Amino acid sequence: MTLNRTDLGDLNLFRTIAETGGFRKAAAELDLSPSALSHAMRGLEARQGVRLFNRTNRSVTLTHAGRELLSHVQAGLDAIEGGLEGLNRYRDRPAGNLRINVPTDAARLVLAPILAGYMRQFPEVRVEVEINDHVIDIVQEGYDAGIRYGGTVPEDMIALPIGPELRWLAVASPEYLASAPPLTHPNDLKNHRCIGLRMGTGRIYNWELERGNEEVELSLDWSVIVIETILSLEIAKGGGAICYTLEDRVRTELETGELLHVLPEWSSMGPAFHLYYPSRRQLPEALRALLRSMQANRV
């Protein structure tokens, strides 16, 4: 059987629908209407004489034939994309689209310092960054790569460190501490207003503090629970409560005295940020160049 342009285009649409889990998500990623995708898939099924999707009002799933076809289509299109990406080696500089998904802290600390320079150096790369503190499937959502804290990257991904370990500490405003109960040990935090941070996995992060060989892990009676660092820092700077955060996020506030390191002998070192991407795909040249910029900035 000889593939024509329509078949190749429809097979790419088929892969996107299968990987995103439905017509609406695929339509949003491809900037097409769900009805157009449905029409294309019915045409593909009619030409092949095989039903590829089980369709109901609530869900779209692959048939057995659809699952078998998907494995071949993924391998074939990945090989084609790899061949096209390999052409970048013969160009003066990378080009094309680059989609990455990053949490708030990584956007501020990793991307913000280098992205303007990267764009000047590689003007033919179109970068799309989604800032999202929730854990997502980057393959299903159509991203080339993502950034997460080390130790939280899915096992089927390739993960590369993009900086040193990260230092975590508790901070509060001078106004809060002026009228707060004494603080001489992490266990004293139980008598204070503290901000809980709900992670992208859904769980609330326990505070970890170390001093020499002494380690303390705290699950407190949180006065407020948030899902982003920015809000927790604003609450802390306003004198509302104590915040647990990355030292790099509050370095300026600590230098100016707007925030103070609570229990200054206590902190905790955690895994570095890691850039990760699907193991079945080669690293695009545009992403390789971005990785070099991130690693150079975090040395």
GROMACS .gro file of C-alpha atoms in nm:
model
  299
    1MET     CA    1   0.000   0.000   0.000
    2THR     CA    2   0.133   0.344  -0.095
    3LEU     CA    3   0.069   0.625   0.151
    4ASN     CA    4  -0.049   0.956   0.012
    5ARG     CA    5  -0.038   1.300   0.172
    6THR     CA    6  -0.387   1.260   0.320
    7ASP     CA    7  -0.296   0.928   0.483
    8LEU     CA    8   0.020   1.071   0.640
    9GLY     CA    9  -0.163   1.375   0.771
   10ASP     CA   10  -0.448   1.168   0.912
   11LEU     CA   11  -0.208   0.925   1.079
   12ASN     CA   12  -0.044   1.216   1.258
   13LEU     CA   13  -0.391   1.333   1.370
   14PHE     CA   14  -0.468   0.977   1.480
   15ARG     CA   15  -0.155   0.967   1.695
   16THR     CA   16  -0.235   1.300   1.859
   17ILE     CA   17  -0.591   1.195   1.940
   18ALA     CA   18  -0.471   0.866   2.085
   19GLU     CA   19  -0.193   1.023   2.292
   20THR     CA   20  -0.405   1.308   2.430
   21GLY     CA   21  -0.698   1.081   2.507
   22GLY     CA   22  -0.973   1.248   2.305
   23PHE     CA   23  -1.084   1.470   2.021
   24ARG     CA   24  -1.126   1.789   2.226
   25LYS     CA   25  -0.775   1.783   2.376
   26ALA     CA   26  -0.624   1.694   2.041
   27ALA     CA   27  -0.821   1.972   1.873
   28ALA     CA   28  -0.691   2.227   2.123
   29GLU     CA   29  -0.332   2.112   2.064
   30LEU     CA   30  -0.364   2.106   1.686
   31ASP     CA   31  -0.575   2.424   1.662
   32LEU     CA   32  -0.847   2.238   1.476
   33SER     CA   33  -1.213   2.178   1.555
   34PRO     CA   34  -1.320   1.846   1.711
   35SER     CA   35  -1.564   1.796   1.423
   36ALA     CA   36  -1.281   1.831   1.170
   37LEU     CA   37  -1.077   1.569   1.354
   38SER     CA   38  -1.374   1.336   1.379
   39HIS     CA   39  -1.438   1.374   1.005
   40ALA     CA   40  -1.071   1.300   0.929
   41MET     CA   41  -1.074   0.986   1.145
   42ARG     CA   42  -1.394   0.857   0.988
   43GLY     CA   43  -1.229   0.905   0.649
   44LEU     CA   44  -0.919   0.714   0.764
   45GLU     CA   45  -1.133   0.431   0.902
   46ALA     CA   46  -1.336   0.418   0.581
   47ARG     CA   47  -1.025   0.399   0.360
   48GLN     CA   48  -0.873   0.125   0.574
   49GLY     CA   49  -1.197  -0.062   0.631
   50VAL     CA   50  -1.120  -0.095   1.005
   51ARG     CA   51  -1.269   0.080   1.308
   52LEU     CA   52  -0.991   0.247   1.510
   53PHE     CA   53  -1.190   0.418   1.788
   54ASN     CA   54  -1.470   0.319   2.023
   55ARG     CA   55  -1.682   0.634   2.053
   56THR     CA   56  -1.939   0.709   2.323
   57ASN     CA   57  -2.088   1.036   2.445
   58ARG     CA   58  -1.835   1.044   2.730
   59SER     CA   59  -1.519   0.881   2.605
   60VAL     CA   60  -1.307   0.783   2.308
   61THR     CA   61  -1.090   0.473   2.333
   62LEU     CA   62  -0.883   0.276   2.087
   63THR     CA   63  -1.000  -0.054   1.949
   64HIS     CA   64  -0.758  -0.345   1.944
   65ALA     CA   65  -0.676  -0.258   1.584
   66GLY     CA   66  -0.629   0.106   1.685
   67ARG     CA   67  -0.383   0.015   1.960
   68GLU     CA   68  -0.183  -0.200   1.721
   69LEU     CA   69  -0.176   0.075   1.460
   70LEU     CA   70  -0.073   0.335   1.720
   71SER     CA   71   0.243   0.145   1.811
   72HIS     CA   72   0.352   0.139   1.446
   73VAL     CA   73   0.251   0.500   1.381
   74GLN     CA   74   0.439   0.626   1.687
   75ALA     CA   75   0.755   0.444   1.581
   76GLY     CA   76   0.726   0.560   1.221
   77LEU     CA   77   0.646   0.924   1.289
   78ASP     CA   78   0.910   0.941   1.563
   79ALA     CA   79   1.164   0.817   1.307
   80ILE     CA   80   1.048   1.079   1.055
   81GLU     CA   81   1.060   1.355   1.319
   82GLY     CA   82   1.405   1.234   1.422
   83GLY     CA   83   1.522   1.253   1.062
   84LEU     CA   84   1.388   1.606   1.024
   85GLU     CA   85   1.543   1.706   1.356
   86GLY     CA   86   1.875   1.564   1.235
   87LEU     CA   87   1.875   1.821   0.958
   88ASN     CA   88   1.939   2.082   1.225
   89ARG     CA   89   2.298   1.957   1.237
   90TYR     CA   90   2.342   2.103   0.888
   91ARG     CA   91   2.197   2.440   0.984
   92ASP     CA   92   2.381   2.733   1.132
   93ARG     CA   93   2.148   2.726   1.435
   94PRO     CA   94   1.839   2.540   1.567
   95ALA     CA   95   1.492   2.619   1.436
   96GLY     CA   96   1.135   2.508   1.484
   97ASN     CA   97   0.888   2.491   1.773
   98LEU     CA   98   0.979   2.405   2.131
   99ARG     CA   99   0.709   2.342   2.394
  100ILE     CA  100   0.805   2.295   2.760
  101ASN     CA  101   0.607   2.267   3.082
  102VAL     CA  102   0.759   2.405   3.404
  103PRO     CA  103   0.656   2.473   3.765
  104THR     CA  104   0.644   2.829   3.897
  105ASP     CA  105   0.976   2.814   4.082
  106ALA     CA  106   1.161   2.675   3.781
  107ALA     CA  107   1.011   2.940   3.555
  108ARG     CA  108   1.140   3.215   3.783
  109LEU     CA  109   1.478   3.064   3.873
  110VAL     CA  110   1.576   2.863   3.566
  111LEU     CA  111   1.407   3.010   3.259
  112ALA     CA  112   1.369   3.379   3.340
  113PRO     CA  113   1.745   3.448   3.362
  114ILE     CA  114   1.829   3.287   3.027
  115LEU     CA  115   1.527   3.296   2.799
  116ALA     CA  116   1.580   3.646   2.658
  117GLY     CA  117   1.940   3.563   2.564
  118TYR     CA  118   1.832   3.229   2.417
  119MET     CA  119   1.573   3.404   2.199
  120ARG     CA  120   1.831   3.651   2.073
  121GLN     CA  121   2.078   3.374   1.994
  122PHE     CA  122   1.824   3.144   1.827
  123PRO     CA  123   1.560   3.367   1.668
  124GLU     CA  124   1.432   3.086   1.446
  125VAL     CA  125   1.311   2.883   1.746
  126ARG     CA  126   0.955   2.952   1.861
  127VAL     CA  127   0.938   2.877   2.235
  128GLU     CA  128   0.612   2.804   2.416
  129VAL     CA  129   0.630   2.781   2.795
  130GLU     CA  130   0.341   2.666   3.012
  131ILE     CA  131   0.380   2.741   3.382
  132ASN     CA  132   0.195   2.471   3.572
  133ASP     CA  133   0.254   2.345   3.925
  134HIS     CA  134   0.039   2.037   3.867
  135VAL     CA  135   0.199   1.712   3.755
  136ILE     CA  136   0.102   1.637   3.396
  137ASP     CA  137   0.189   1.381   3.129
  138ILE     CA  138   0.405   1.583   2.891
  139VAL     CA  139   0.373   1.323   2.614
  140GLN     CA  140  -0.006   1.318   2.632
  141GLU     CA  141  -0.022   1.697   2.649
  142GLY     CA  142   0.213   1.742   2.354
  143TYR     CA  143   0.521   1.895   2.520
  144ASP     CA  144   0.877   1.836   2.407
  145ALA     CA  145   1.009   1.850   2.763
  146GLY     CA  146   0.933   1.950   3.119
  147ILE     CA  147   1.112   2.054   3.437
  148ARG     CA  148   1.061   1.896   3.778
  149TYR     CA  149   1.243   1.858   4.104
  150GLY     CA  150   1.483   1.565   4.103
  151GLY     CA  151   1.327   1.244   4.229
  152THR     CA  152   0.982   1.330   4.091
  153VAL     CA  153   1.048   1.262   3.722
  154PRO     CA  154   0.861   0.958   3.580
  155GLU     CA  155   1.086   0.655   3.541
  156ASP     CA  156   1.025   0.623   3.167
  157MET     CA  157   1.175   0.967   3.102
  158ILE     CA  158   1.532   1.082   3.052
  159ALA     CA  159   1.619   1.338   3.322
  160LEU     CA  160   1.916   1.576   3.318
  161PRO     CA  161   2.015   1.801   3.612
  162ILE     CA  162   2.018   2.171   3.532
  163GLY     CA  163   2.189   2.306   3.841
  164PRO     CA  164   2.310   2.234   4.193
  165GLU     CA  165   2.106   2.105   4.486
  166LEU     CA  166   1.844   2.346   4.620
  167ARG     CA  167   1.841   2.490   4.972
  168TRP     CA  168   1.506   2.514   5.152
  169LEU     CA  169   1.441   2.730   5.458
  170ALA     CA  170   1.165   2.892   5.663
  171VAL     CA  171   1.118   3.270   5.636
  172ALA     CA  172   0.895   3.533   5.793
  173SER     CA  173   0.865   3.911   5.805
  174PRO     CA  174   1.018   4.113   6.091
  175GLU     CA  175   0.664   4.230   6.179
  176TYR     CA  176   0.542   3.874   6.224
  177LEU     CA  177   0.839   3.768   6.435
  178ALA     CA  178   0.819   4.078   6.658
  179SER     CA  179   0.496   3.959   6.819
  180ALA     CA  180   0.530   3.582   6.768
  181PRO     CA  181   0.613   3.315   7.029
  182PRO     CA  182   0.983   3.228   7.077
  183LEU     CA  183   1.155   3.014   6.815
  184THR     CA  184   1.459   2.813   6.921
  185HIS     CA  185   1.387   2.472   6.764
  186PRO     CA  186   1.181   2.351   6.463
  187ASN     CA  187   0.931   2.192   6.702
  188ASP     CA  188   0.842   2.543   6.817
  189LEU     CA  189   0.685   2.601   6.475
  190LYS     CA  190   0.384   2.409   6.604
  191ASN     CA  191   0.297   2.723   6.801
  192HIS     CA  192   0.311   2.948   6.494
  193ARG     CA  193   0.102   3.033   6.190
  194CYS     CA  194   0.259   2.842   5.900
  195ILE     CA  195   0.179   2.818   5.530
  196GLY     CA  196   0.128   2.474   5.379
  197LEU     CA  197   0.218   2.419   5.015
  198ARG     CA  198   0.018   2.163   4.818
  199MET     CA  199   0.245   2.005   4.560
  200GLY     CA  200   0.160   1.915   4.202
  201THR     CA  201   0.098   1.557   4.312
  202GLY     CA  202  -0.181   1.675   4.543
  203ARG     CA  203  -0.005   1.614   4.873
  204ILE     CA  204   0.100   1.887   5.116
  205TYR     CA  205   0.476   1.911   5.147
  206ASN     CA  206   0.615   1.843   5.495
  207TRP     CA  207   0.877   2.088   5.611
  208GLU     CA  208   1.223   1.935   5.641
  209LEU     CA  209   1.492   2.110   5.845
  210GLU     CA  210   1.845   1.997   5.931
  211ARG     CA  211   2.123   2.115   6.159
  212GLY     CA  212   2.436   1.906   6.141
  213ASN     CA  213   2.328   1.546   6.199
  214GLU     CA  214   1.990   1.645   6.343
  215GLU     CA  215   1.693   1.618   6.109
  216VAL     CA  216   1.331   1.720   6.172
  217GLU     CA  217   1.029   1.664   5.946
  218LEU     CA  218   0.717   1.861   6.030
  219SER     CA  219   0.353   1.819   5.930
  220LEU     CA  220   0.192   2.119   6.096
  221ASP     CA  221  -0.158   2.248   6.161
  222TRP     CA  222  -0.139   2.480   5.861
  223SER     CA  223  -0.300   2.822   5.899
  224VAL     CA  224  -0.344   2.842   5.521
  225ILE     CA  225  -0.273   2.604   5.234
  226VAL     CA  226  -0.174   2.735   4.890
  227ILE     CA  227  -0.070   2.578   4.560
  228GLU     CA  228   0.187   2.833   4.444
  229THR     CA  229   0.501   2.990   4.584
  230ILE     CA  230   0.412   3.345   4.484
  231LEU     CA  231   0.104   3.359   4.707
  232SER     CA  232   0.286   3.202   5.003
  233LEU     CA  233   0.561   3.465   4.976
  234GLU     CA  234   0.310   3.750   4.959
  235ILE     CA  235   0.142   3.620   5.276
  236ALA     CA  236   0.478   3.595   5.452
  237LYS     CA  237   0.588   3.943   5.343
  238GLY     CA  238   0.257   4.080   5.468
  239GLY     CA  239   0.324   3.942   5.814
  240GLY     CA  240   0.058   3.672   5.794
  241ALA     CA  241   0.259   3.356   5.860
  242ILE     CA  242   0.585   3.167   5.816
  243CYS     CA  243   0.669   3.040   5.468
  244TYR     CA  244   0.888   2.745   5.367
  245THR     CA  245   1.057   2.813   5.035
  246LEU     CA  246   1.369   2.793   4.824
  247GLU     CA  247   1.648   3.024   4.935
  248ASP     CA  248   1.696   3.137   4.574
  249ARG     CA  249   1.335   3.262   4.561
  250VAL     CA  250   1.386   3.499   4.858
  251ARG     CA  251   1.752   3.594   4.822
  252THR     CA  252   1.669   3.961   4.754
  253GLU     CA  253   1.417   3.982   5.039
  254LEU     CA  254   1.670   3.830   5.280
  255GLU     CA  255   1.935   4.082   5.171
  256THR     CA  256   1.703   4.379   5.220
  257GLY     CA  257   1.558   4.248   5.546
  258GLU     CA  258   1.203   4.232   5.412
  259LEU     CA  259   1.209   3.866   5.516
  260LEU     CA  260   1.418   3.695   5.781
  261HIS     CA  261   1.553   3.342   5.794
  262VAL     CA  262   1.360   3.176   6.075
  263LEU     CA  263   1.584   2.943   6.278
  264PRO     CA  264   1.897   3.049   6.083
  265GLU     CA  265   2.092   2.741   6.188
  266TRP     CA  266   1.830   2.520   6.025
  267SER     CA  267   1.771   2.451   5.654
  268SER     CA  268   1.746   2.156   5.418
  269MET     CA  269   1.914   2.058   5.091
  270GLY     CA  270   1.695   1.905   4.823
  271PRO     CA  271   1.742   1.765   4.471
  272ALA     CA  272   1.817   2.002   4.186
  273PHE     CA  273   1.575   2.088   3.910
  274HIS     CA  274   1.585   1.839   3.625
  275LEU     CA  275   1.489   1.881   3.263
  276TYR     CA  276   1.320   1.568   3.131
  277TYR     CA  277   1.191   1.439   2.799
  278PRO     CA  278   1.054   1.111   2.656
  279SER     CA  279   1.313   0.837   2.631
  280ARG     CA  280   1.182   0.724   2.291
  281ARG     CA  281   1.262   1.059   2.133
  282GLN     CA  282   1.601   1.207   2.064
  283LEU     CA  283   1.686   1.542   2.217
  284PRO     CA  284   1.589   1.817   1.968
  285GLU     CA  285   1.869   2.059   1.883
  286ALA     CA  286   1.661   2.355   2.008
  287LEU     CA  287   1.612   2.180   2.342
  288ARG     CA  288   1.979   2.082   2.357
  289ALA     CA  289   2.076   2.448   2.316
  290LEU     CA  290   1.829   2.552   2.587
  291LEU     CA  291   1.970   2.287   2.820
  292ARG     CA  292   2.322   2.421   2.771
  293SER     CA  293   2.204   2.772   2.856
  294MET     CA  294   2.027   2.653   3.172
  295GLN     CA  295   2.324   2.449   3.292
  296ALA     CA  296   2.568   2.734   3.228
  297ASN     CA  297   2.351   2.976   3.425
  298ARG     CA  298   2.322   2.744   3.726
  299VAL     CA  299   2.688   2.646   3.765
   0.00000   0.00000   0.00000
